[in-house]
Coordinates of C-alpha atoms in Angstrom, one line a residue:
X861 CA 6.0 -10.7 2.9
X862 CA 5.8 -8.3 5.5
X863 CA 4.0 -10.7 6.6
X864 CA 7.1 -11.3 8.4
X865 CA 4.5 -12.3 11.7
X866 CA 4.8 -12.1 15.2
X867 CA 8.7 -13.4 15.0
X868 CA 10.5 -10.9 12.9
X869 CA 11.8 -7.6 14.4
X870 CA 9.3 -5.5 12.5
X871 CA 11.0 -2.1 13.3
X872 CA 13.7 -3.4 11.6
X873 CA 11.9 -4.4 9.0
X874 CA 10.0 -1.2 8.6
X875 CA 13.3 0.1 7.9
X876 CA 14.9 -2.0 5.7
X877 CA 12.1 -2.8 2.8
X878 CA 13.3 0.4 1.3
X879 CA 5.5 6.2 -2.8
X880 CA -2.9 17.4 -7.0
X881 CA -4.5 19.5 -5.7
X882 CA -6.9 19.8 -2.4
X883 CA -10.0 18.1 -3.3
X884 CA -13.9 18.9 -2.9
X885 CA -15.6 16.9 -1.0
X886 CA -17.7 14.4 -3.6
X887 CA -20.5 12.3 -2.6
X888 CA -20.9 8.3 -4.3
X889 CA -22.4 5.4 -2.9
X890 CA -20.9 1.8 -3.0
X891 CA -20.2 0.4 -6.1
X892 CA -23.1 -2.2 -7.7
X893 CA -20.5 -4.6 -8.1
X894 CA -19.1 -4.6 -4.5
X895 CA -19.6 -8.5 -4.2
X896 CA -19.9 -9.9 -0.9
X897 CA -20.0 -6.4 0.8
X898 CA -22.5 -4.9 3.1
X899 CA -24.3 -1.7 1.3
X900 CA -22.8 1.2 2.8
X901 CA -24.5 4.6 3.2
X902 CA -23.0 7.5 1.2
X903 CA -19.3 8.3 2.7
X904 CA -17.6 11.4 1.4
X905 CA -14.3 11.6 0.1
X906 CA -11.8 12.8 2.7
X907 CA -9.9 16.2 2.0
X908 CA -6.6 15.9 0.9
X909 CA -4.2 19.4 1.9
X910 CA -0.6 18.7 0.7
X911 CA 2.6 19.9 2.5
X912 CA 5.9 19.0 2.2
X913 CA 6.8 16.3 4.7
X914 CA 9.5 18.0 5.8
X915 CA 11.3 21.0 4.4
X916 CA 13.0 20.2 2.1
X917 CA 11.9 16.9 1.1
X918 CA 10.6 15.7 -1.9
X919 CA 7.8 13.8 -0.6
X920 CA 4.3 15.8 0.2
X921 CA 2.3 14.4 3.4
X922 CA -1.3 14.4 3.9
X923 CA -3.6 12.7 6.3
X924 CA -7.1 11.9 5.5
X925 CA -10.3 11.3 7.4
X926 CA -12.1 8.0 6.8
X927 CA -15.2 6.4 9.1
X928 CA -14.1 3.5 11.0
X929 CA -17.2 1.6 10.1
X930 CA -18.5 2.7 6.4
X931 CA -21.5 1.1 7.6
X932 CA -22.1 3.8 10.3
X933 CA -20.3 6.9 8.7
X934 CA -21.9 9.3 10.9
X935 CA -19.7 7.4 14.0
X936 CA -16.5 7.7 14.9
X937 CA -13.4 8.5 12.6
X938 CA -9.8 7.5 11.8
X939 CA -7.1 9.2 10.6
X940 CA -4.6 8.0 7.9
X941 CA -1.2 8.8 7.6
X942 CA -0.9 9.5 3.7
X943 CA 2.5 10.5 1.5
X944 CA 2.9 11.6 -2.0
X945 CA 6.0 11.8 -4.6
X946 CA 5.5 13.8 -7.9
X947 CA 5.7 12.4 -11.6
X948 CA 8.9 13.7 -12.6
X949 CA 8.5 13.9 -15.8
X950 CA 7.4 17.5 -16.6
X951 CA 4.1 17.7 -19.1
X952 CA 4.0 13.7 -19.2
X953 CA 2.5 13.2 -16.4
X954 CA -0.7 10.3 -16.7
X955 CA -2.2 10.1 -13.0
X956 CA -1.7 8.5 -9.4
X957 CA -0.1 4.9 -9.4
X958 CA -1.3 3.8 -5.6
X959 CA 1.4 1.4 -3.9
X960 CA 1.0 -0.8 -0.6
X961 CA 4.4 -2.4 0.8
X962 CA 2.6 -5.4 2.1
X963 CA 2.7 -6.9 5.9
X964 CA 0.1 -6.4 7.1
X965 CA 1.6 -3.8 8.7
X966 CA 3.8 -2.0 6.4
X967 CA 3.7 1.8 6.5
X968 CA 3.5 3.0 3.1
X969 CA 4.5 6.6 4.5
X970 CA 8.0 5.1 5.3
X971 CA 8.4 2.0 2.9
X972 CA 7.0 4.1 -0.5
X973 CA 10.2 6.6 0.2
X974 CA 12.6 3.8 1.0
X975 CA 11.7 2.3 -2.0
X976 CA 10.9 5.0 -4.3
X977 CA 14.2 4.2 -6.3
X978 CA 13.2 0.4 -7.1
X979 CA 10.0 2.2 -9.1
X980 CA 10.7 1.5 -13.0
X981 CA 12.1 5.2 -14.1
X982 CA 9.3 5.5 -16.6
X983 CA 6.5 5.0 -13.8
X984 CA 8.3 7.6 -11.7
X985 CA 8.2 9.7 -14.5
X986 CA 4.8 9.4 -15.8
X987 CA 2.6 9.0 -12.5
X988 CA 2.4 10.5 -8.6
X989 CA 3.1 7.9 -6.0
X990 CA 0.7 7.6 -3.6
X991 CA 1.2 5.5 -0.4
X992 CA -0.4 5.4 3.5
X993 CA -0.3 3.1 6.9
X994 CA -3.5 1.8 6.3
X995 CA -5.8 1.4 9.3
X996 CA -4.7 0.4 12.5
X997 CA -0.6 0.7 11.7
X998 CA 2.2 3.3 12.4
X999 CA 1.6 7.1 11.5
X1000 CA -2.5 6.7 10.9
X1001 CA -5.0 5.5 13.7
X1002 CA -3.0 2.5 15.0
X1003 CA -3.4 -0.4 17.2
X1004 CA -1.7 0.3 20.1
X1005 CA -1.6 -2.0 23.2
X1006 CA 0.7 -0.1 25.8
X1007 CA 0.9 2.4 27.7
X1008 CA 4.7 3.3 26.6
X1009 CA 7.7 1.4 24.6
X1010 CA 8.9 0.5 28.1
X1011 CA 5.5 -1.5 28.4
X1012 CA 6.1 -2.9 25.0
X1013 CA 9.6 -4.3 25.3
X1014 CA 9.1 -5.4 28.0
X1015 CA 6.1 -8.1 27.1
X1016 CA 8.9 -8.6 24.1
X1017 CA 11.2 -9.7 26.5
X1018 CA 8.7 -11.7 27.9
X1019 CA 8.6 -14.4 25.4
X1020 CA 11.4 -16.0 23.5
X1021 CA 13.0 -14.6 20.6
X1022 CA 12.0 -16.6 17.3
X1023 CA 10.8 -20.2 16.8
X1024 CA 10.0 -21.5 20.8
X1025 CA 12.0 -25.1 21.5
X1026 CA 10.4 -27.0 23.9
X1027 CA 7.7 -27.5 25.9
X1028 CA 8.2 -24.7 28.3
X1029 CA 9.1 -22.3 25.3
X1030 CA 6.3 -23.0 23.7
X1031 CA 3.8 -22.4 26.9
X1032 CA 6.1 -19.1 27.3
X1033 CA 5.4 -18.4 23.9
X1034 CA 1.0 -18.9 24.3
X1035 CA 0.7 -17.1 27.8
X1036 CA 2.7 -14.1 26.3
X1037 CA 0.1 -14.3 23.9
X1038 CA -2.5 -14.2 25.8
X1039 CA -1.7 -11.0 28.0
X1040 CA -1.2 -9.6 24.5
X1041 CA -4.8 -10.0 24.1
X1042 CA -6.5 -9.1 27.4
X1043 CA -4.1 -5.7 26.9
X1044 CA -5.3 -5.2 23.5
X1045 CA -9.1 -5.9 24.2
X1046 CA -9.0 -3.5 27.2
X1047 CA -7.7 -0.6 25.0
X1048 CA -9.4 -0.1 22.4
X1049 CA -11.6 -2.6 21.2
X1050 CA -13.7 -1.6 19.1
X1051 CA -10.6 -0.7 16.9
X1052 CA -9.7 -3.9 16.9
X1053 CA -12.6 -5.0 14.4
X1054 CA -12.6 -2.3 12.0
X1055 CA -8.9 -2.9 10.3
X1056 CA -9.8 -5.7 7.9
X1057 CA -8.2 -5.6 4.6
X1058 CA -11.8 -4.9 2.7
X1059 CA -12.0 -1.7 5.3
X1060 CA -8.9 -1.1 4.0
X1061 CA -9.7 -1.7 0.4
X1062 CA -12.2 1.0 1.2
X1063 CA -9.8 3.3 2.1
X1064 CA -8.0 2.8 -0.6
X1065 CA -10.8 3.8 -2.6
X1066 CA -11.7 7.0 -0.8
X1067 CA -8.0 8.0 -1.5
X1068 CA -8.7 7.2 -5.1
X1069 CA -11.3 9.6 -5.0
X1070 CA -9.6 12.3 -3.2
X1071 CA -6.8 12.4 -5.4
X1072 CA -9.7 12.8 -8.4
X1073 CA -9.1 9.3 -10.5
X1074 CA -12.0 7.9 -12.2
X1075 CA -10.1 4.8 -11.9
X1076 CA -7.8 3.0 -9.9
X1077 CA -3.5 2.3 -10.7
X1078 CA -2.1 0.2 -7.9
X1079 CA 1.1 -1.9 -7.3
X1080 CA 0.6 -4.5 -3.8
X1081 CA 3.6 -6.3 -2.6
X1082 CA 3.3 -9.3 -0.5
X1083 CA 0.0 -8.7 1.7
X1084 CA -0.6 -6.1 -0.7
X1085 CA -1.2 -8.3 -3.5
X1086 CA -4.6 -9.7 -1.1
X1087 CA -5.5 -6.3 -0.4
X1088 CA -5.6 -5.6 -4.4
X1089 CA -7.6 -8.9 -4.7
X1090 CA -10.2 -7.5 -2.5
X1091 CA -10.4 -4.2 -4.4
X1092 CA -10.8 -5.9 -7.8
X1093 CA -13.5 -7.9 -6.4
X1094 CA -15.6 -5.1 -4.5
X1095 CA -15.1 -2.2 -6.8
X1096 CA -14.1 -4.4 -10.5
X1097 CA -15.5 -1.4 -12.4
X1098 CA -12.6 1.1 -11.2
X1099 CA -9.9 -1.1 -12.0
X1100 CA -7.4 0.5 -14.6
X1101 CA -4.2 -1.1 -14.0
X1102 CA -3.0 -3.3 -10.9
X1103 CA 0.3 -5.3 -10.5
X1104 CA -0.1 -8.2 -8.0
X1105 CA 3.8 -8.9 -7.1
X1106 CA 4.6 -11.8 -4.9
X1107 CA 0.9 -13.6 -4.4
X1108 CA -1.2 -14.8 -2.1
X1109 CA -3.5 -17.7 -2.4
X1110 CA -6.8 -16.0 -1.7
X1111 CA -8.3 -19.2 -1.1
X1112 CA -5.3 -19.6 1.6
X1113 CA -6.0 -16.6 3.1
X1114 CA -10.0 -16.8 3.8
X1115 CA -9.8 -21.0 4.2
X1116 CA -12.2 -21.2 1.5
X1117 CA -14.3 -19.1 3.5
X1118 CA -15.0 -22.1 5.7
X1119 CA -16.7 -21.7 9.1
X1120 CA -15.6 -24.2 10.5
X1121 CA -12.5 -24.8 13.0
X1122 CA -9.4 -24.5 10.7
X1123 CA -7.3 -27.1 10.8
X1124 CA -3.7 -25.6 9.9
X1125 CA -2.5 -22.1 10.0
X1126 CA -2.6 -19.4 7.3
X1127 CA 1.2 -19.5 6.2
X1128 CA 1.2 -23.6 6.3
X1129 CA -2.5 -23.8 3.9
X1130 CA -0.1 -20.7 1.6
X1131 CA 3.0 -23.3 1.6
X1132 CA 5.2 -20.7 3.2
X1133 CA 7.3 -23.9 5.0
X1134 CA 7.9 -25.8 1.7
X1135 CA 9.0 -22.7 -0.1
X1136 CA 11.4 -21.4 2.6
X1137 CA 12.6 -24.6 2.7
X1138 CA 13.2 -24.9 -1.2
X1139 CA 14.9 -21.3 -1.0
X1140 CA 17.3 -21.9 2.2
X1141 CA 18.3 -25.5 0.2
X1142 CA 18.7 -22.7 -3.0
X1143 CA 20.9 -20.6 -0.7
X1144 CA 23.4 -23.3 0.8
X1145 CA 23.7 -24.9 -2.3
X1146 CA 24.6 -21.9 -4.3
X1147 CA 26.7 -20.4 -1.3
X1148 CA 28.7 -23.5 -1.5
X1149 CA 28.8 -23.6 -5.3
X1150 CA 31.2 -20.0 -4.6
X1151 CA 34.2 -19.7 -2.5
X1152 CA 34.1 -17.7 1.1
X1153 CA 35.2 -14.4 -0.8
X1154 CA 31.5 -14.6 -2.7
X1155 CA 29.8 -16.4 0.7
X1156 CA 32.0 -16.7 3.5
X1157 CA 29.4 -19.5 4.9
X1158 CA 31.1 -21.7 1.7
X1159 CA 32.3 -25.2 3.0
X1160 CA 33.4 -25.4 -0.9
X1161 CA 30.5 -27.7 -2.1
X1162 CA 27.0 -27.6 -2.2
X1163 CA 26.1 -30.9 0.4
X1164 CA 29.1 -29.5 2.5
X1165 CA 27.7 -26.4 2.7
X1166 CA 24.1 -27.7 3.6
X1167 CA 25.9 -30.2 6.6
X1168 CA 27.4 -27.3 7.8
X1169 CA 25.0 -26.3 8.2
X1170 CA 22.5 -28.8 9.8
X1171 CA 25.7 -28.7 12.3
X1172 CA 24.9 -25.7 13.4
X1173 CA 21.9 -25.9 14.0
X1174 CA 22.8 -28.3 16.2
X1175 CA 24.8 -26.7 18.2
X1176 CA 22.8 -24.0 18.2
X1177 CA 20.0 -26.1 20.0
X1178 CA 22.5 -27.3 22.5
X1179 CA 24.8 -24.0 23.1
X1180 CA 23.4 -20.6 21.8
X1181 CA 26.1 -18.3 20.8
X1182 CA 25.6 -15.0 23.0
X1183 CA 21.8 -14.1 22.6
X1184 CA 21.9 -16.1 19.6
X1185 CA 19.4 -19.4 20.5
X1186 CA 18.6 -21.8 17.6
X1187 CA 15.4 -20.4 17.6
X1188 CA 16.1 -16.6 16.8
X1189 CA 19.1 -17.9 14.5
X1190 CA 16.0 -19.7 12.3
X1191 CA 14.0 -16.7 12.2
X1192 CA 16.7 -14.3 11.0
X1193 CA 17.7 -17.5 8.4
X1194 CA 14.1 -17.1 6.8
X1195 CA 13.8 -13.0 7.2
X1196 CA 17.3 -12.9 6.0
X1197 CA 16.7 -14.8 2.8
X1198 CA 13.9 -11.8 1.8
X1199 CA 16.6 -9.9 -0.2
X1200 CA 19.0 -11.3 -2.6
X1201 CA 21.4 -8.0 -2.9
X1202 CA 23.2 -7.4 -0.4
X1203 CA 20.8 -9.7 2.1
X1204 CA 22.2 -13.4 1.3
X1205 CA 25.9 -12.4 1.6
X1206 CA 25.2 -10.7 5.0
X1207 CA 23.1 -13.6 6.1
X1208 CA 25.8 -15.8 5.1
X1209 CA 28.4 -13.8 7.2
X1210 CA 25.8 -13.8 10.2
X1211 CA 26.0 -17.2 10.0
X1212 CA 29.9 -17.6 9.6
X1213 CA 30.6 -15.7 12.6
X1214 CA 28.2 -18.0 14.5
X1215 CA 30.0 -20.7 13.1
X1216 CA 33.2 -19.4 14.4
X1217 CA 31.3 -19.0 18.0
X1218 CA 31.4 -15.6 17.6
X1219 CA 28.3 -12.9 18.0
X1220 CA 27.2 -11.5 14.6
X1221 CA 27.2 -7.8 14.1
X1222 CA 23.6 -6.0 13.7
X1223 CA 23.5 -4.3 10.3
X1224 CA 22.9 -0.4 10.6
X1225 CA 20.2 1.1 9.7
X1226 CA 19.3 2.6 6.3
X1227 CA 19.0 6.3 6.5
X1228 CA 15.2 7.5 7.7
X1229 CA 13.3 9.4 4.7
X1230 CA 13.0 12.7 4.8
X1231 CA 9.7 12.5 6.6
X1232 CA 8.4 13.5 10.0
X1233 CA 8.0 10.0 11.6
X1234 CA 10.4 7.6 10.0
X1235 CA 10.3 5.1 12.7
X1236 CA 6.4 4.8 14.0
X1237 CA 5.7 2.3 16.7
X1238 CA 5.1 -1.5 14.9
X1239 CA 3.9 -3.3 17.8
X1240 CA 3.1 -6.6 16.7
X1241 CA -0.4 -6.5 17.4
X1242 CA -0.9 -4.1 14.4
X1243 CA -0.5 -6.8 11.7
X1244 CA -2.1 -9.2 14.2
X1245 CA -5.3 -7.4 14.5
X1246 CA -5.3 -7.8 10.5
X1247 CA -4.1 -11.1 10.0
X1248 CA -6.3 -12.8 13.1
X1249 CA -9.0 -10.7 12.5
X1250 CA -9.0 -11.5 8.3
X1251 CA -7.7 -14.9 8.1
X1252 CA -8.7 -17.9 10.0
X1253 CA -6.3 -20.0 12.6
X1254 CA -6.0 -22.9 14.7
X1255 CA -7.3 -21.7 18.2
X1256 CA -6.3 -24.7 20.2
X1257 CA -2.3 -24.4 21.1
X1258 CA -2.3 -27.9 21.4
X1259 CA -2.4 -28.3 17.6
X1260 CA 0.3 -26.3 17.4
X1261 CA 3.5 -29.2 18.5
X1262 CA 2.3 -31.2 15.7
X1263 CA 1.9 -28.8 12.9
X1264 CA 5.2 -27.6 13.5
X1265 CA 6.9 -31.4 13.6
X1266 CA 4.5 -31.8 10.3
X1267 CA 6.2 -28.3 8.8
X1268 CA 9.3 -28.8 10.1
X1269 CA 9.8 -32.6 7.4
X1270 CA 10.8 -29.8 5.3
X1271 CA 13.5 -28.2 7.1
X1272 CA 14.2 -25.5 9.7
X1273 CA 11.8 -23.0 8.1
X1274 CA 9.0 -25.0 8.8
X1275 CA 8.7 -24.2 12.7
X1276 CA 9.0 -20.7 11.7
X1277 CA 6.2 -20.1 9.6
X1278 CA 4.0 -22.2 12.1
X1279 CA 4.5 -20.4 14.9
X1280 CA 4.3 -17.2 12.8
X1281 CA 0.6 -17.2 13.5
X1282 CA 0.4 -17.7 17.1
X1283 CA -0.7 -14.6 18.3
X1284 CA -4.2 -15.5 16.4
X1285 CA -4.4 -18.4 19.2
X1286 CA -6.2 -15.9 21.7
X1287 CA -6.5 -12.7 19.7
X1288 CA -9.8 -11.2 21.4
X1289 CA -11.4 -9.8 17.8
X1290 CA -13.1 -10.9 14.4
X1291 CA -13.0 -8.3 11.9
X1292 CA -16.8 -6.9 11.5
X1293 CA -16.4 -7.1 7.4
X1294 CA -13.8 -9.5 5.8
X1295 CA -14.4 -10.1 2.3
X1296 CA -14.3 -13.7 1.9
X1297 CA -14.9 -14.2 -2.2
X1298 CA -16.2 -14.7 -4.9
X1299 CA -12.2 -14.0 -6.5
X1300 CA -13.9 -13.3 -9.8
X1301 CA -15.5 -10.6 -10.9
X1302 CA -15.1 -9.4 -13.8
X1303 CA -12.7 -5.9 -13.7
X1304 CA -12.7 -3.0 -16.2
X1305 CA -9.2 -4.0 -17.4
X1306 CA -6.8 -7.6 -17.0
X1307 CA -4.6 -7.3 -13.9
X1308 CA -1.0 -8.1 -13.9
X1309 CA 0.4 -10.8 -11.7
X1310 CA 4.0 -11.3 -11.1
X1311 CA 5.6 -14.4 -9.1
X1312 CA 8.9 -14.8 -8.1
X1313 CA 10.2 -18.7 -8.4
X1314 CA 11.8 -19.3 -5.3
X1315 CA 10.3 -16.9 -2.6
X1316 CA 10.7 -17.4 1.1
X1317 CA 7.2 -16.6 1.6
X1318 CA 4.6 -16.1 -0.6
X1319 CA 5.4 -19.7 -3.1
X1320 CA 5.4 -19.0 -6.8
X1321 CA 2.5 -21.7 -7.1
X1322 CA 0.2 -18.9 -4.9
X1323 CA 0.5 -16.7 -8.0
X1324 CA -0.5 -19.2 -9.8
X1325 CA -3.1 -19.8 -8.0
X1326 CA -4.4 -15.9 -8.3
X1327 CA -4.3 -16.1 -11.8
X1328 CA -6.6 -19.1 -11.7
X1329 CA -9.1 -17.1 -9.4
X1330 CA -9.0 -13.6 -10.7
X1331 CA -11.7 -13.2 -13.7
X1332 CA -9.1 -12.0 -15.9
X1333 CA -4.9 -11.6 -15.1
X1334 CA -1.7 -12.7 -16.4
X1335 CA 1.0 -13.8 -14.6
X1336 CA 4.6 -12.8 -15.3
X1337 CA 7.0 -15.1 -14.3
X1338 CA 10.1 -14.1 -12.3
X1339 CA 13.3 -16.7 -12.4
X1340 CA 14.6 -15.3 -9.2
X1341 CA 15.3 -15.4 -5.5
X1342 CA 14.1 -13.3 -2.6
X1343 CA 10.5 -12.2 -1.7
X1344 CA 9.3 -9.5 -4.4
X1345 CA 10.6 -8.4 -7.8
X1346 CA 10.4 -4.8 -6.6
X1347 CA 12.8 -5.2 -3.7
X1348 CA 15.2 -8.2 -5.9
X1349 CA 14.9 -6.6 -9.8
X1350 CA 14.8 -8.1 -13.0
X1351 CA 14.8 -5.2 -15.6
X1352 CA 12.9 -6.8 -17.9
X1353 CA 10.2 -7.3 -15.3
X1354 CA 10.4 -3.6 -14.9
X1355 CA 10.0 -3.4 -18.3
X1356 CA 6.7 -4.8 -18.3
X1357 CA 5.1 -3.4 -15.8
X1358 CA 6.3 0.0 -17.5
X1359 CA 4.3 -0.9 -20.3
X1360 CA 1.2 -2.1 -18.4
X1361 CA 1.2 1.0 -16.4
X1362 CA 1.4 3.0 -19.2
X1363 CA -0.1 1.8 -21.6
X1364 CA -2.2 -1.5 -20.7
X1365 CA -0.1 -3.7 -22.3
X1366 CA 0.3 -7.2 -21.2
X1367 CA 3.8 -9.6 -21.8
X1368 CA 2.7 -12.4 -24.1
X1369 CA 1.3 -15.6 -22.1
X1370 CA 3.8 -17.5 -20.4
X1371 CA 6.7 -14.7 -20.9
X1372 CA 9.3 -15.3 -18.1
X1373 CA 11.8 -13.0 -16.9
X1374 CA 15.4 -13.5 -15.1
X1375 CA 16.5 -11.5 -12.1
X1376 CA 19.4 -9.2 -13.3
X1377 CA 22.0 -10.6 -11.1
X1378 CA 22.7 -14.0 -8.9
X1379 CA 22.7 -13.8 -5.4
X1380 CA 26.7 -14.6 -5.0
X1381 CA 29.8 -13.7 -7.5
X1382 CA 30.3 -16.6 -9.3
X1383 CA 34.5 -17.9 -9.1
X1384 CA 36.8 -16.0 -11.1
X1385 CA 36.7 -18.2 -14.4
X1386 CA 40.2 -20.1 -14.8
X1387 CA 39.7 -20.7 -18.9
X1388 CA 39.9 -17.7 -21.0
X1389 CA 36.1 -18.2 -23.4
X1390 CA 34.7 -15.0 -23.8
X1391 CA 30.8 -14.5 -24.0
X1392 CA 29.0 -13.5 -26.8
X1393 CA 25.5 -13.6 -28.3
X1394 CA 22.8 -15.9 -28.2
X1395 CA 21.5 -18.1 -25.6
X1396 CA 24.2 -16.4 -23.3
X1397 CA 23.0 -12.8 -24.3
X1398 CA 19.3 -13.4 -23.4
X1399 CA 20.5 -14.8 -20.1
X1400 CA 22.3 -11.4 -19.4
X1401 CA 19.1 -9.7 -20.6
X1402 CA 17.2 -11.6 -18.2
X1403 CA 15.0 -12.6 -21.1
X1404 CA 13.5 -16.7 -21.3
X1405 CA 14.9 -17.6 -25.1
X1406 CA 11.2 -18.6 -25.5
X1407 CA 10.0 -14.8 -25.2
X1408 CA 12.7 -12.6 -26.7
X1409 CA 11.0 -9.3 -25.8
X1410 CA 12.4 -6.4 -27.2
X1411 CA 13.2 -4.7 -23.5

């Protein structure tokens, strides 16, 4: 997810996870079904004036005007950041498909272009894609703890890069922390409890109203797959179509909206440890299924490959490798196992070179979109303030040693996602309204899950578990790698989600999809059989044999 956390280089990632007319101003009150919400005086919708992002570009830019608090309207406002691409199909155009990249933190106004090519071709054709930085991140009204980027990198530099090792790591790792807070509580405050993900759900509405839909199209990645939850359940009624990709266990999220102490941290109660560890095992084992021309980390066999390694990592914890240390080495392992195509073959090289002693080569950057900020400031406090301020977390760093030595029985990616949360040990804020449940109101139309089977961080078994909460969804599964279909594509996944945009049509219960190509080239074939139909034919497809879709 972007919920990549306090450990991931999340400029980088901003980069790489490469969405009408101006409207009057309409006055509605909250929706009778907002479950769980506080009842909110009437909020106009914000003014939406279009303009090309840049000249040239293909993208139209807006920015809108929302009240911090919805419960005070009259107070003080917020601006956000807001971008637009046009259905190209000409005179088939149906309405405004809404997408949110995930995090939190991801700012839709950079990630919707980056992405815009991953869409299905039909839902490019047929709606306007509509994304934003929601509250509190990049281009709109952001959390913003320093005085300059000098300020900022240097706090970075204050703490270790990636998973802490040792004691006085780990007490590096908390008192970094902590400045981060006293920083962020003396600058703006009172920011810092108004970007909760049901403020943001609000937002999302307001923009469905400025863009004049009675009802609400939406695609959430990753974080954004909570944040359309939390819609469904506070405004069920303007629910038309909504893809869920790459779950979250809402129950994981809120604790079972328990008040008391939580015991273990967000990504440990989603099982974010188990399935990184399942996917990195996934990773070796394939890599060392191919020879070094498909993954140069190959040690030609799957248990060689995997003690390679462990080996490593070993010597990694005793000698880092230039600025290398075990502990930024597992945090790019996990980040880099995100995307299948071209991600796993780089990772694998990243991890060769270290191998060989030698200091990996950064990746360039994509190309920015053709937008006016492409590369906003991502401090880590932005999807802090959501995810500490939202979701619940141990705030004792003494319970933090042994929930990583717990995590860690199932591998290296265990300590990561523990300390992924560690920020939320001293963040200063609570956000004034978190919806916490009930998961099941009814909505005006099914919702569309899709989970990926092995995913390095949001477990297949969480979208599983949204099916069982939401009042009415179907879940599509993916037989895949990498976090999100979107960003690792099956076409017949595209496929249905074409359909379901379009048309409302749901696959058939228990229909299961293939990604369209394996992470490494499998060996040249020495034999000479040729492939044909059949079983073999629904495999290239990407088809189960037990739901042969026409796709």
């Amino acid at each position: 997810m972007h919920i990549a956390g306090p450990i991931l280089d999340r400029r980088r990632w901003a980069a790489v996870v490469a969405a009408v007319l101006t409207c009057s101003t309409v006055l509605v009150g909250p929706h009778p079904n907002a479950a769980g919400s506080t009842t909110a005086p009437l909020v106009p919708a914000p003014k939406l004036e279009w303009r090309p992002c840049v000249q040239g570009s293909p993208f139209d830019c807006a920015t809108a005007e929302v009240p911090m608090d919805y419960g005070k309207p009259g107070g003080r406002r917020i601006e956000l950041a807001v971008i637009k691409r046009k259905a190209t199909g000409p005179g088939r155009r149906i309405g405004t498909l809404f997408f949110n990249p995930g995090g939190p933190g991801g700012p839709g106004t950079v990630q919707m272009p980056q992405n815009y090519a991953a869409f299905p071709r039909e839902v490019r054709e047929r709606f306007d894609i509509v994304s934003w930085d929601p509250r509190g991140v990049g281009n709109s009204t952001a959390v913003n703890c320093f005085a300059s980027p000098e300020e900022a990198a240097a706090w970075s530099a204050s703490k270790p890069a990636g998973v802490p090792v040792g004691a006085q790591q780990r007490a590096s790792v908390i008192a970094a922390y902590r400045d981060l807070a006293r920083r962020c509580e003396r600058r703006d405050p009172e920011l810092l409890r108004h970007v909760s993900t049901a403020e943001t759900a609000r937002d999302l509405d307001q923009l469905r109203r400025a863009v004049g839909e009675p009802q609400l199209t939406y695609l959430g990645i990753s974080y954004g797959t909570f944040l359309g939850a939390t819609y469904a359940n506070l405004f069920p009624g303007r629910v038309r179509a909504m893809v869920l990709d790459s779950n979250i266990d809402p129950q994981a999220w809120t604790d079972h909206a328990s008040d008391a102490a939580p015991r273990s941290t967000t990504f440990l109660r989603m099982g974010s440890d188990r399935a990184a560890a399942a996917v990195l095992d996934r990773f070796l084992s394939l890599c060392g299924a191919t020879t070094t021309a498909g993954c140069p980390f190959s040690a030609g066999g799957a248990q060689a490959t995997r003690d390679k390694f462990d080996q490593l990592m070993r010597r990694l914890r005793a000698r880092p490798v230039g600025e290398w240390t075990y502990g930024r080495t597992v945090a790019d392992v996990v980040s880099g196992l995100y995307f299948v195509r071209p991600g796993w073959t780089n990772l694998a090289g990243r991890l060769q070179k270290l191998w060989q002693g030698q200091v990996p080569e950064t990746a360039p950057l994509p190309p920015a979109p053709p937008v006016p900020h492409p590369n906003p400031y991502l401090g880590e406090e932005q999807a802090s303030a959501v995810l500490c301020g939202d979701s619940p977390n141990p705030r004792d760093p003494a319970v933090y040693p042994a929930l990583e030595e717990a995590a860690a029985r199932a591998g290296e990616a265990g300590r990561f996602w523990t300390w992924a949360t560690a920020a939320c040990i001293s963040w200063p804020a609570v956000a004034a309204d978190r919806y916490r449940g009930p998961w099941n109101k009814p909505t005006a139309h099914p919702v569309l899950l899709v989970g990926t089977t092995y995913d390095p961080a949001t477990p297949y078994a969480n979208a599983q578990a949204m099916s069982r909460e939401l009042a009415d969804a179907r879940l599509l599964t993916h037989e895949g790698y990498g976090h999100t279909a979107l960003t690792n594509p099956s076409s017949c996944v595209q496929a249905y989600e074409s359909r379901y945009f379009v048309d409302g049509a749901l696959p058939p219960a228990g229909t299961t999809c293939r990604q369209d190509k394996p992470p490494f080239p499998a060996p040249e074939p020495v034999g000479g059989i040729a492939t044909g139909g059949g079983a073999l034919a629904d495999e290239v497809l990407g088809v189960s044999p037990s739901h042969r879709q026409p796709v």
